[in-house]
Short mmCIF file of C-alpha atoms and ligand atoms in Angstrom, two decimals:
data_model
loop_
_atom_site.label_atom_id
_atom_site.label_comp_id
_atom_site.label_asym_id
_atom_site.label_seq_id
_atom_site.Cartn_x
_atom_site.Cartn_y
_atom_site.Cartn_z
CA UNK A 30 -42.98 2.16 93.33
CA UNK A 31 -44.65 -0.95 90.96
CA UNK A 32 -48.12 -2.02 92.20
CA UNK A 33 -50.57 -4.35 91.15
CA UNK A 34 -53.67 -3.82 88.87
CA UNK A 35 -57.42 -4.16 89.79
CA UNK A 36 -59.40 -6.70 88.28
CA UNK A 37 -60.57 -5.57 85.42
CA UNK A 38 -56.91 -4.22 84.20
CA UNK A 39 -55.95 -7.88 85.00
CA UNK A 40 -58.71 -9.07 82.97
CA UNK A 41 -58.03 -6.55 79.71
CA UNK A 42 -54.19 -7.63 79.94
CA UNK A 43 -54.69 -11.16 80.33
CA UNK A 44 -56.77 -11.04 76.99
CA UNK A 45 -53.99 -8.91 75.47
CA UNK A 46 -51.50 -11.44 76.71
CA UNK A 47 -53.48 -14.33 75.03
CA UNK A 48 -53.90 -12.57 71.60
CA UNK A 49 -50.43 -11.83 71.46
CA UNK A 50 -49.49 -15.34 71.96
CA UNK A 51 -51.88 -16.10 69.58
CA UNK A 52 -50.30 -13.99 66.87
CA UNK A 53 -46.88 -14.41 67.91
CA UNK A 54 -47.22 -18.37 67.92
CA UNK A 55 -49.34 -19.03 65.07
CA UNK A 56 -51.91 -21.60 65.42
CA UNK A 57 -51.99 -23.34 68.84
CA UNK A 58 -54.03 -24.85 70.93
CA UNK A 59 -55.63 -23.77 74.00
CA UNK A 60 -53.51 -26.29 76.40
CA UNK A 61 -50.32 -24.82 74.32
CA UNK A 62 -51.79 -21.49 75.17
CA UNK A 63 -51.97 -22.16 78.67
CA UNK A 64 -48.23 -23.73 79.19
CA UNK A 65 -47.26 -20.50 77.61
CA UNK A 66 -49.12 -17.73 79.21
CA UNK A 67 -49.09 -19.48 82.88
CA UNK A 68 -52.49 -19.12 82.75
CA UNK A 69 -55.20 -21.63 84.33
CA UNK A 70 -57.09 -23.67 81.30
CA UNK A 71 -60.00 -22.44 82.58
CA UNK A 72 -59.47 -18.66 81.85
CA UNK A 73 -57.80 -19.50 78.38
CA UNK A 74 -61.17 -21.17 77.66
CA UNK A 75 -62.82 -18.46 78.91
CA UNK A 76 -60.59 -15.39 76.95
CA UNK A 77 -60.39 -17.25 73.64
CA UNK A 78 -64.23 -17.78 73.50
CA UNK A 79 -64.51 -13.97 73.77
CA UNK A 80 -61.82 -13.10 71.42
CA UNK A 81 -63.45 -15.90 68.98
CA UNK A 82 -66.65 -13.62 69.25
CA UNK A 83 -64.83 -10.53 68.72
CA UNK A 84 -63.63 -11.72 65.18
CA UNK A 85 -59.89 -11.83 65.94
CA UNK A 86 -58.97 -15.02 66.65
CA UNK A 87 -60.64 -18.55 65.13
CA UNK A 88 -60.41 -21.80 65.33
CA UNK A 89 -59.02 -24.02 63.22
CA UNK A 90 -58.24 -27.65 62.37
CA UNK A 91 -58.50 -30.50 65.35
CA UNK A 92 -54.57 -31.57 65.98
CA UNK A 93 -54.66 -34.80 67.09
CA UNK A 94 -52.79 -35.60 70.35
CA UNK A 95 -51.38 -38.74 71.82
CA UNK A 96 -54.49 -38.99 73.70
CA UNK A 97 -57.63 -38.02 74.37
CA UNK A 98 -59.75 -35.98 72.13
CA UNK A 99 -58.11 -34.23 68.94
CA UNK A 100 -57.64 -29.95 70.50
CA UNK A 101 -58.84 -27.53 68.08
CA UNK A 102 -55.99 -25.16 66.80
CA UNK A 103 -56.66 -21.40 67.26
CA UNK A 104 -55.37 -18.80 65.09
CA UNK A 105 -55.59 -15.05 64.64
CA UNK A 106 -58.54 -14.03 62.20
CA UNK A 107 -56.65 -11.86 59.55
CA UNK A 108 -59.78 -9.62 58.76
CA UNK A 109 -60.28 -9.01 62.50
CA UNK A 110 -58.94 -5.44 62.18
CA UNK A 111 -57.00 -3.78 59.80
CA UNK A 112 -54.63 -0.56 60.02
CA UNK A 113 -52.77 1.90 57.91
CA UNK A 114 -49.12 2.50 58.33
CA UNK A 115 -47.33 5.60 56.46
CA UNK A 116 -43.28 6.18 55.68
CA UNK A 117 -42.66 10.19 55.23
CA UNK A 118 -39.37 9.45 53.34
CA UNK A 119 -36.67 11.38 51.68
CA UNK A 120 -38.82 13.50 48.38
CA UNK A 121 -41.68 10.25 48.76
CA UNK A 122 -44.34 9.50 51.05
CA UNK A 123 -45.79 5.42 51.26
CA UNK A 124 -48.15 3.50 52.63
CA UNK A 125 -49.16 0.58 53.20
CA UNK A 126 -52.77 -1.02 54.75
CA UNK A 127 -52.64 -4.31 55.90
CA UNK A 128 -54.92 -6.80 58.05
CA UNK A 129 -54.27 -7.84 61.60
CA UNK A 130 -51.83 -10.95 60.11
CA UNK A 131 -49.74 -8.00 58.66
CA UNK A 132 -50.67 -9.10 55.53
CA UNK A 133 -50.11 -6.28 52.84
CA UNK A 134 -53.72 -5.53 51.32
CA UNK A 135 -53.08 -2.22 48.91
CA UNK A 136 -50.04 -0.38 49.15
CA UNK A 137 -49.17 3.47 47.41
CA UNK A 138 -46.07 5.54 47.24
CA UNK A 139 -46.58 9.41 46.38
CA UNK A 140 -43.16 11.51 45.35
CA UNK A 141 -43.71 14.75 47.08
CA UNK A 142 -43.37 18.01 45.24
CA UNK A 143 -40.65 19.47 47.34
CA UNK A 144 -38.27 18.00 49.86
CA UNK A 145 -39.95 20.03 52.59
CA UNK A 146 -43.69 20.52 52.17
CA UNK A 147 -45.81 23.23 54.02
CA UNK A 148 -47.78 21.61 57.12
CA UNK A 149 -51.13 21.99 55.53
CA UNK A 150 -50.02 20.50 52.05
CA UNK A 151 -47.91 17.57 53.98
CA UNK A 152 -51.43 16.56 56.34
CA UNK A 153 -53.32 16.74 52.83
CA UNK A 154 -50.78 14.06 51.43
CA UNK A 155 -51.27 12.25 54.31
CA UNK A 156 -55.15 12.39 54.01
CA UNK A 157 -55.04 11.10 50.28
CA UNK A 158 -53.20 8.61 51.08
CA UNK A 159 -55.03 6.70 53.53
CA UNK A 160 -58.33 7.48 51.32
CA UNK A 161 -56.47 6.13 48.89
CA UNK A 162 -55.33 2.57 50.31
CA UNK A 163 -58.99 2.46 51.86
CA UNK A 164 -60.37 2.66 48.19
CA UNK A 165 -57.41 0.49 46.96
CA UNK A 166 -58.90 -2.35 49.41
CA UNK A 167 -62.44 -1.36 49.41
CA UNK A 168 -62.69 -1.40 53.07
CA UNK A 169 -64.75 0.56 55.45
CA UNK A 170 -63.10 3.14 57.26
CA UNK A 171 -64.19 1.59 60.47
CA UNK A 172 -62.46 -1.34 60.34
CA UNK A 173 -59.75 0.61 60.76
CA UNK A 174 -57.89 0.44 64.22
CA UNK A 175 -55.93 3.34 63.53
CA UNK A 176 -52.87 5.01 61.25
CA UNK A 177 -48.97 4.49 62.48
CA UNK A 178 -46.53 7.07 60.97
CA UNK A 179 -43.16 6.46 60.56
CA UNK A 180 -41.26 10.20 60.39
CA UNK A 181 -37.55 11.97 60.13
CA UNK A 182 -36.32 13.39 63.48
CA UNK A 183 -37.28 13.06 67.04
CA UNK A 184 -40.64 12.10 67.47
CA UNK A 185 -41.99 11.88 71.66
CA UNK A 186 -45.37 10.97 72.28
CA UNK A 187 -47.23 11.71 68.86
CA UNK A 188 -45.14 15.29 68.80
CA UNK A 189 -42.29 15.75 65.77
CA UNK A 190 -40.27 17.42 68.09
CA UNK A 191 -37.43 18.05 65.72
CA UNK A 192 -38.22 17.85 62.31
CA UNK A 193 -34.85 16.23 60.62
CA UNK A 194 -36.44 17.45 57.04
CA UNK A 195 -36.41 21.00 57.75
CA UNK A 196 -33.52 21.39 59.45
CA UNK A 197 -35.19 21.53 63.13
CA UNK A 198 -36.13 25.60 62.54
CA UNK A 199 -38.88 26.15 60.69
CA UNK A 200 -41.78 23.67 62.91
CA UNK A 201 -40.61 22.49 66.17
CA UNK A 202 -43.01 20.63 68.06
CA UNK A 203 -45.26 19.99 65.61
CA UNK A 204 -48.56 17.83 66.97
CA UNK A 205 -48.38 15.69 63.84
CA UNK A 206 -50.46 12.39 65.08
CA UNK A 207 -53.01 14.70 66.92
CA UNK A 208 -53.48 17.40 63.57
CA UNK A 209 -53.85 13.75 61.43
CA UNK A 210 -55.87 12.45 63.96
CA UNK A 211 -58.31 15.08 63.52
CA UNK A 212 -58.33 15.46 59.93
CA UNK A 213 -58.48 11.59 59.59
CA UNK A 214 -60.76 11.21 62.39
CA UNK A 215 -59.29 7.91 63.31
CA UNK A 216 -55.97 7.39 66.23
CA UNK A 217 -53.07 8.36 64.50
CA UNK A 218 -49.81 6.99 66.85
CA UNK A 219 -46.31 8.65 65.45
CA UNK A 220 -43.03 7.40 65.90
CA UNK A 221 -39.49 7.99 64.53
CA UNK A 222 -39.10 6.78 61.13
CA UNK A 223 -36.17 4.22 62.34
CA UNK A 224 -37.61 3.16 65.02
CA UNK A 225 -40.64 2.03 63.01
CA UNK A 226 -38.65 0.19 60.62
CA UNK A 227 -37.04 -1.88 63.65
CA UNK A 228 -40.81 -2.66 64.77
CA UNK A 229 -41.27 -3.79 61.28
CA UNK A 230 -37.80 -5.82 61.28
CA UNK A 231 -38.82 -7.14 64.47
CA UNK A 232 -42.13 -8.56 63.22
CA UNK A 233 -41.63 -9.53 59.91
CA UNK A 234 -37.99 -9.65 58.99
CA UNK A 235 -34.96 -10.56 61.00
CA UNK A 236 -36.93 -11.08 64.16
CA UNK A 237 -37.83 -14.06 63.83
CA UNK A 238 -34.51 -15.12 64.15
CA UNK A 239 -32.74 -12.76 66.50
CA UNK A 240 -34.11 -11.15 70.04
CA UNK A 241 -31.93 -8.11 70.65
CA UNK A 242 -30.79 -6.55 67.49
CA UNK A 243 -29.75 -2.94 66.12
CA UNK A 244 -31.73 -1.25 63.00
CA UNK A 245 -29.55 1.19 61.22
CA UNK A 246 -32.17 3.27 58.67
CA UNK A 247 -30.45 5.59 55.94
CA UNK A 248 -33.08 8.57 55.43
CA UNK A 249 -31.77 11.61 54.50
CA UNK A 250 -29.90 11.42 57.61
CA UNK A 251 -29.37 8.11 59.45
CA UNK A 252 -31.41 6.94 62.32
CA UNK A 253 -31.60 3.92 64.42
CA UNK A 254 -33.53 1.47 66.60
CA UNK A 255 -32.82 -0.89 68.86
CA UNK A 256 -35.15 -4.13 70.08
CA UNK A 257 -33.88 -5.83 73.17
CA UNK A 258 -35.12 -8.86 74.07
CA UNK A 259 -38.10 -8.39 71.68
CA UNK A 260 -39.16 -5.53 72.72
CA UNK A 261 -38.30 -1.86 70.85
CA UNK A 262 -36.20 0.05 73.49
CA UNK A 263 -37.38 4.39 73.17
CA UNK A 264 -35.05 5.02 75.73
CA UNK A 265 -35.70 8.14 78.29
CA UNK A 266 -37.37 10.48 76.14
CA UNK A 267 -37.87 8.34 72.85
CA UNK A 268 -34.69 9.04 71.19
CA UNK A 269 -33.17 5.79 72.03
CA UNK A 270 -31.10 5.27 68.40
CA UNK A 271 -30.02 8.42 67.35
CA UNK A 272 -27.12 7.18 65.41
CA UNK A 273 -26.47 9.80 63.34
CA UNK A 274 -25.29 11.76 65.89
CA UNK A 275 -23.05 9.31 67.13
CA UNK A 276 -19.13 11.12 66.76
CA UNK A 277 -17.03 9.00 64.19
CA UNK A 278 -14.22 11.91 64.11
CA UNK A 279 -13.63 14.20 66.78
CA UNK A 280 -13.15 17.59 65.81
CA UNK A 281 -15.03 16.80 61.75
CA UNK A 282 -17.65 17.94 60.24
CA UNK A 283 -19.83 20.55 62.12
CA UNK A 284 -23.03 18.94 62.78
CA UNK A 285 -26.74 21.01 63.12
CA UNK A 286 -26.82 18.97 66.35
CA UNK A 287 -24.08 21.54 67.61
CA UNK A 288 -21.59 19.03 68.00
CA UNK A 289 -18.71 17.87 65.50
CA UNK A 290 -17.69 14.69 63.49
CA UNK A 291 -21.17 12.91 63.56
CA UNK A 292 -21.96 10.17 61.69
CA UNK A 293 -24.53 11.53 59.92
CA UNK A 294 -22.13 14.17 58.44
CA UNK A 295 -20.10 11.19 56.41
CA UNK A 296 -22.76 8.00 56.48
CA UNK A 297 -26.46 9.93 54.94
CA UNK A 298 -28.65 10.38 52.07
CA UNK A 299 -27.53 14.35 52.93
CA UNK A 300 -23.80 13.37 52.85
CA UNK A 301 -24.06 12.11 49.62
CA UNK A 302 -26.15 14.51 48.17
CA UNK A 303 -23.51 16.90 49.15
CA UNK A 304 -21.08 15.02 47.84
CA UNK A 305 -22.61 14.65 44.29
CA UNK A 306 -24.35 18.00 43.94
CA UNK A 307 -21.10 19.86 44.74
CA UNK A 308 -21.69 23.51 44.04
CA UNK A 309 -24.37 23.65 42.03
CA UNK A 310 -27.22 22.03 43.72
CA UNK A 311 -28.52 21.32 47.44
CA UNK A 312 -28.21 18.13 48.93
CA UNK A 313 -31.79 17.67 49.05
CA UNK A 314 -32.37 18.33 45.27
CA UNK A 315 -30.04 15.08 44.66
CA UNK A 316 -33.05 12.38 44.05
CA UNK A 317 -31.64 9.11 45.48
CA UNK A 318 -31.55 7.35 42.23
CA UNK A 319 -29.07 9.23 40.85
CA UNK A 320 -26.87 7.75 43.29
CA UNK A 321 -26.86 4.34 41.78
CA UNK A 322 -26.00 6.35 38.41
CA UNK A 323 -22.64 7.66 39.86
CA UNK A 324 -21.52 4.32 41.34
CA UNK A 325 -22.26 2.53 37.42
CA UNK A 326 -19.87 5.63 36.41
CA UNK A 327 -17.83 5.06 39.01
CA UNK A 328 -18.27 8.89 39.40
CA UNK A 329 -15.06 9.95 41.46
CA UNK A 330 -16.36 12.57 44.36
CA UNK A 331 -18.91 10.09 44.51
CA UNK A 332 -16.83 7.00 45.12
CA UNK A 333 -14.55 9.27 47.88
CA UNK A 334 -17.83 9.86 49.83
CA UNK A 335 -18.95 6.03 49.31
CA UNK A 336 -15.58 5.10 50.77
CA UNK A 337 -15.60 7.40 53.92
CA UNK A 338 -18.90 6.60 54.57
CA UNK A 339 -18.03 3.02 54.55
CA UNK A 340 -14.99 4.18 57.23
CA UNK A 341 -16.99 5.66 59.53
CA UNK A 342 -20.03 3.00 59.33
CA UNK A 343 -17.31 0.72 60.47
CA UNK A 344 -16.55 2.69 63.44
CA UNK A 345 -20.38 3.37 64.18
CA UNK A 346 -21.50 -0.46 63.97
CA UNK A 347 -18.33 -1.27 66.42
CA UNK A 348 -19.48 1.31 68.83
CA UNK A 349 -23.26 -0.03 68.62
CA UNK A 350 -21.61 -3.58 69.40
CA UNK A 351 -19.39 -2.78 72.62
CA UNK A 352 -22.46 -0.71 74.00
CA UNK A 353 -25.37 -3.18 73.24
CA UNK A 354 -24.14 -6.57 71.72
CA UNK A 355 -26.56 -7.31 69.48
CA UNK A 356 -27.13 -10.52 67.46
CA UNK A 357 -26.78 -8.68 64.24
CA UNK A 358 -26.65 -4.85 62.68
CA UNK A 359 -29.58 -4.34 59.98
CA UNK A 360 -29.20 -1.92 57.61
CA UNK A 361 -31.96 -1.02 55.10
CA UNK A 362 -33.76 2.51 54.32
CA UNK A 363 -34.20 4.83 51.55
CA UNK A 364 -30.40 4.15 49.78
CA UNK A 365 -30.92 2.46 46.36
CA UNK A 366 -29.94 -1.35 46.64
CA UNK A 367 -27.16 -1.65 44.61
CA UNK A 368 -25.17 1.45 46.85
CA UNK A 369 -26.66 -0.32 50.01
CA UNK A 370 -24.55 -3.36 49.05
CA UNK A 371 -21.53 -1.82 47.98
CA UNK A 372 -21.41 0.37 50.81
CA UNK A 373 -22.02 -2.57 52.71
CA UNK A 374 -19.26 -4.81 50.96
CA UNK A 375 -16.87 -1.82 51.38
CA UNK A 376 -17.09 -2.33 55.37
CA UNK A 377 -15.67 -5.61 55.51
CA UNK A 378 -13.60 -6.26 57.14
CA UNK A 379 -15.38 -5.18 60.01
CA UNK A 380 -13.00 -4.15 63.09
CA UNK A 381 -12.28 -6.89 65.45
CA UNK A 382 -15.06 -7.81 67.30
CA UNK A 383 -14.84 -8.23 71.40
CA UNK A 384 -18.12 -11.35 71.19
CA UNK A 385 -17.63 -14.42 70.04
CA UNK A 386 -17.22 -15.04 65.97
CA UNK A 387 -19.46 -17.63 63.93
CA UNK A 388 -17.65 -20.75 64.19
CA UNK A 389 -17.79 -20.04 68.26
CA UNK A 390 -21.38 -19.71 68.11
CA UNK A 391 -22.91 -16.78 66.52
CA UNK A 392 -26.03 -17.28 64.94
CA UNK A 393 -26.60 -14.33 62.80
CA UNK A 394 -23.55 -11.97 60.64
CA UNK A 395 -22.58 -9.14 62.52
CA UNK A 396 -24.36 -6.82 59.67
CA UNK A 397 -27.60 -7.80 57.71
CA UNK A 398 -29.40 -6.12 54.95
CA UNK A 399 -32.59 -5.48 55.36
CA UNK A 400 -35.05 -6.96 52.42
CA UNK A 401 -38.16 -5.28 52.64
CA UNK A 402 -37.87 -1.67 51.51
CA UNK A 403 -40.39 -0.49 52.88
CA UNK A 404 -40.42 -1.57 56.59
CA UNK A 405 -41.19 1.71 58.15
CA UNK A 406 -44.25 1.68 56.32
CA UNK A 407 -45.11 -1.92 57.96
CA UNK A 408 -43.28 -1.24 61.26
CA UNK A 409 -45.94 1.98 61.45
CA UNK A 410 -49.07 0.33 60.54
CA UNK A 411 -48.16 -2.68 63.35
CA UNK A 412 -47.94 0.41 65.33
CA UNK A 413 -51.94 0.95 66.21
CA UNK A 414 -52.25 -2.88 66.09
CA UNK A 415 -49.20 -2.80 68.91
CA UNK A 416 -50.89 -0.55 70.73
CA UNK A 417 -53.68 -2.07 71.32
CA UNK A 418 -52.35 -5.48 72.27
CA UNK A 419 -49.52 -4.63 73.48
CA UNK A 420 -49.42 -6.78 76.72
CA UNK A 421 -46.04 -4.60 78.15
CA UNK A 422 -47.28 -2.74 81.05
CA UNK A 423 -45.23 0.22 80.08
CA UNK A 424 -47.42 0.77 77.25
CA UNK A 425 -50.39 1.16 79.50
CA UNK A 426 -49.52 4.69 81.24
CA UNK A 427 -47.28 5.39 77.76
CA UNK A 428 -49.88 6.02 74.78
CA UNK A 429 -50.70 10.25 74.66
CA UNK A 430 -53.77 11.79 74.99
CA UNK A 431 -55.05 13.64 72.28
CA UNK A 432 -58.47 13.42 70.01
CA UNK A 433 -57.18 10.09 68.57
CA UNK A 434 -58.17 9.42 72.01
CA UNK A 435 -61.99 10.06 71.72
CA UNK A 436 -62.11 8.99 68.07
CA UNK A 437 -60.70 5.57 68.80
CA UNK A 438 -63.99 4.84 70.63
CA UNK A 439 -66.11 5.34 67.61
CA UNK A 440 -63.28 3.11 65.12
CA UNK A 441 -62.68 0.11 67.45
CA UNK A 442 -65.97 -0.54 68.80
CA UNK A 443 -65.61 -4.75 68.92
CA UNK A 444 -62.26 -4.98 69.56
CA UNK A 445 -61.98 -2.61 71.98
CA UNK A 446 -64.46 -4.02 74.16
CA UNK A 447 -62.88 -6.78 74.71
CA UNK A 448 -58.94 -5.79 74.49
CA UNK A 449 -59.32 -2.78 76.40
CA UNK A 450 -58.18 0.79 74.41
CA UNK A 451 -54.54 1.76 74.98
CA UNK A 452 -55.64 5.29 73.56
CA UNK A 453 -57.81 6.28 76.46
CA UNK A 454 -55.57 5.11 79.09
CA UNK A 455 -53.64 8.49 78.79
CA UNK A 456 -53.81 9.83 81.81
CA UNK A 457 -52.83 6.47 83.83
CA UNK A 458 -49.98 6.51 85.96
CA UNK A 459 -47.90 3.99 88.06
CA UNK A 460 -50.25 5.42 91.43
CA UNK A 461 -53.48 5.74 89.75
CA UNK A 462 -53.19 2.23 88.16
CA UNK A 463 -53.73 0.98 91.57
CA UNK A 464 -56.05 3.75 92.94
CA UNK A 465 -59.06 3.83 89.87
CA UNK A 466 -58.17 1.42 88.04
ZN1 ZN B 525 -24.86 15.67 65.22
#
């Protein structure tokens, strides 16, 4: 059963709600603010003031009004926090740190030695490169607010539960975020590399424009998130997505899921390396640039797999229609650009659609391609920023325990004070909400 908060979880998410209107909007003023939030005038007053003297929001120019006295514009202060978002890729690992606006302050991409590193070696790549983007932007650790990671396979609650990159044998349930956490000594918050590239679609790319829309992510196998109604949908036990496992063809390909005919089988970075390192190399020792070689050759096994991928992406984005209607399919990931857009060109025409077409009102095409290329890198470093003012109120009994949990008290003193830490709230349920607070 839902129940109401105390006071002072009323308080924490009313300044939550305020930021995030704040950064959402853009500058606005506090009356704005108020018709918006359906909060009195008084308590916007009242929140901004303290999130003015917490550094992360300011205020800006006076906009003058019909009447009255000119308001004062308030905006989010970009150097109010900043945090660290990594993208364990196909044979690469980025990142990216940016501030609280999102904006991109140093940046790093590191091609990894092997397709599958040891633990140890992978947490020591990891290390370097957030000392590395720190050093890049000469900033203080502790103005940090934490470290998103975007990551192959099924990630729940911090945990790589199955690790897409080594087939799902050789490290189930691996504590990745808490292990980083520790070395790091700052919250580390994981999430499925897909799923963080939708987060980063949905703030910074196609977004803006569309509410509910589907992210399809080419890794080495191919992963998906969805965002409905603004908000990234993880489904019942964060595998909301999983496209690749979606069956194209009945009775195909066996799949390491244990099923046949899956998606991922025809439509992958893995298909493709299978398909152009034949019999004398593994799929995973096919570097994705090589790709874009074959296509300029017009290299025939190749071209067969380019085509069949393009059959069944047809079928997959037709099926991710009828079940979700979406404003648009975005595609983007790790494929090089020029086989993203032929693959891309070689789905059209897409099979009839059931919604309406654009001349009857659709906004958006029925498949995008993603520009950024490295949105799971942003989507994971909005990820601790998310988290933390996050006004949804199933984030608040969602966010894992851990030592992130401690350590976040030490890295977002100021901020935290005043927005309340989602990291420490681990062991809040539905009941105890209501009974401590
Ligand atoms: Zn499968």
């Amino acid at each position: 059963m839902f129940h109401g908060t105390n006071i002072e979880h009323a308080r924490t998410l009313n300044r939550r709600v305020v930021f995030e209107a704040v950064r959402r909007h853009g500058a606005i003023t506090r009356a704005d603010l108020a018709r918006l939030t359906g909060l009195t005038p008084q308590a916007v007053s009242n929140i901004s003031a303290e999130l003015r003297d917490a550094g992360l929001i300011r205020e800006g120019a006076r906009r003058q009004g019909l009447r009255g006295q000119p308001a004062v514009e308030l905006s989010l202060e970009p150097t109010g926090g900043y945090a660290v978002g990594l993208n364990l890729g196909h044979q690469f690992l980025s990142g990216v740190l940016v501030n609280l606006a999102g904006e991109v302050i140093a940046s790093d991409s590191l091609p990894l030695a092997a397709p599958v590193l040891p633990l140890d070696s992978l947490m020591g790549v990891m290390e370097s490169v957030v000392e590395g983007l720190l050093a890049q932007a000469r900033l203080p650790r502790d103005q940090l607010w934490g470290v998103g990671c975007g990551l192959p396979g099924l990630v729940r609650d911090g945990v790589l539960i199955v690790d897409t990159m080594s087939g799902g044998e050789d490290r189930p349930h691996y504590p990745l975020a808490q292990s980083l956490g520790t070395r790091l000594n700052l919250p580390v918050i994981a999430e499925n590399d897909a799923r963080a590239a939708a987060i980063g679609e949905r703030l910074y790319g196609i977004g803006r424009e569309a509410r509910h829309f589907f992210y399809l992510h080419f890794g080495f196998g191919i992963g998906g998130g969805m965002i409905v109604d603004g908000d990234h949908y993880r489904g019942g036990s964060g595998g909301a997505g999983e496209i690749g496992h979606m069956i194209v063809k009945p009775g195909g390909r066996p799949c390491s899921c244990g099923n046949r005919g899956c998606l991922e089988q025809y439509c992958s970075l893995f298909s493709a390396g299978e398909a152009v390192g034949g019999t004398e190399r593994s799929a995973d020792q096919v570097r994705p640039e090589e790709l874009s070689a074959c296509l300029a050759a017009n290299e025939p096994s190749f071209m067969t797999w380019l085509r069949e991928a393009a059959h069944h992406l047809r079928t997959a984005i037709h099926n991710i229609e009828v079940m979700f209607d979406p404003e648009t399919v975005v595609i983007g990931g790790s494929l090089p650009e020029d086989v993203l857009n032929r693959l891309v060109a070689l789905t059209q025409p897409l099979l009839p659609s059931v919604y309406p077409d654009p001349a009857r009102g659709r906004a958006l095409p029925r498949l995008t391609v993603a520009t950024a290329p490295d949105m799971p890198a942003l989507g994971a470093a909005a990820l601790p920023i998310s988290a933390m003012i996050q006004p949804s109120l199933g984030l608040l009994w969602k966010v894992p325990a851990g030592p992130g949990a401690a350590l976040a008290q030490a890295a977002l003193s100021q901020a935290q004070t005043v927005l309340g830490s989602p990291f420490v709230r681990s062991e809040v349920s539905v009941t105890n909400l209501t009974e401590n607070g």
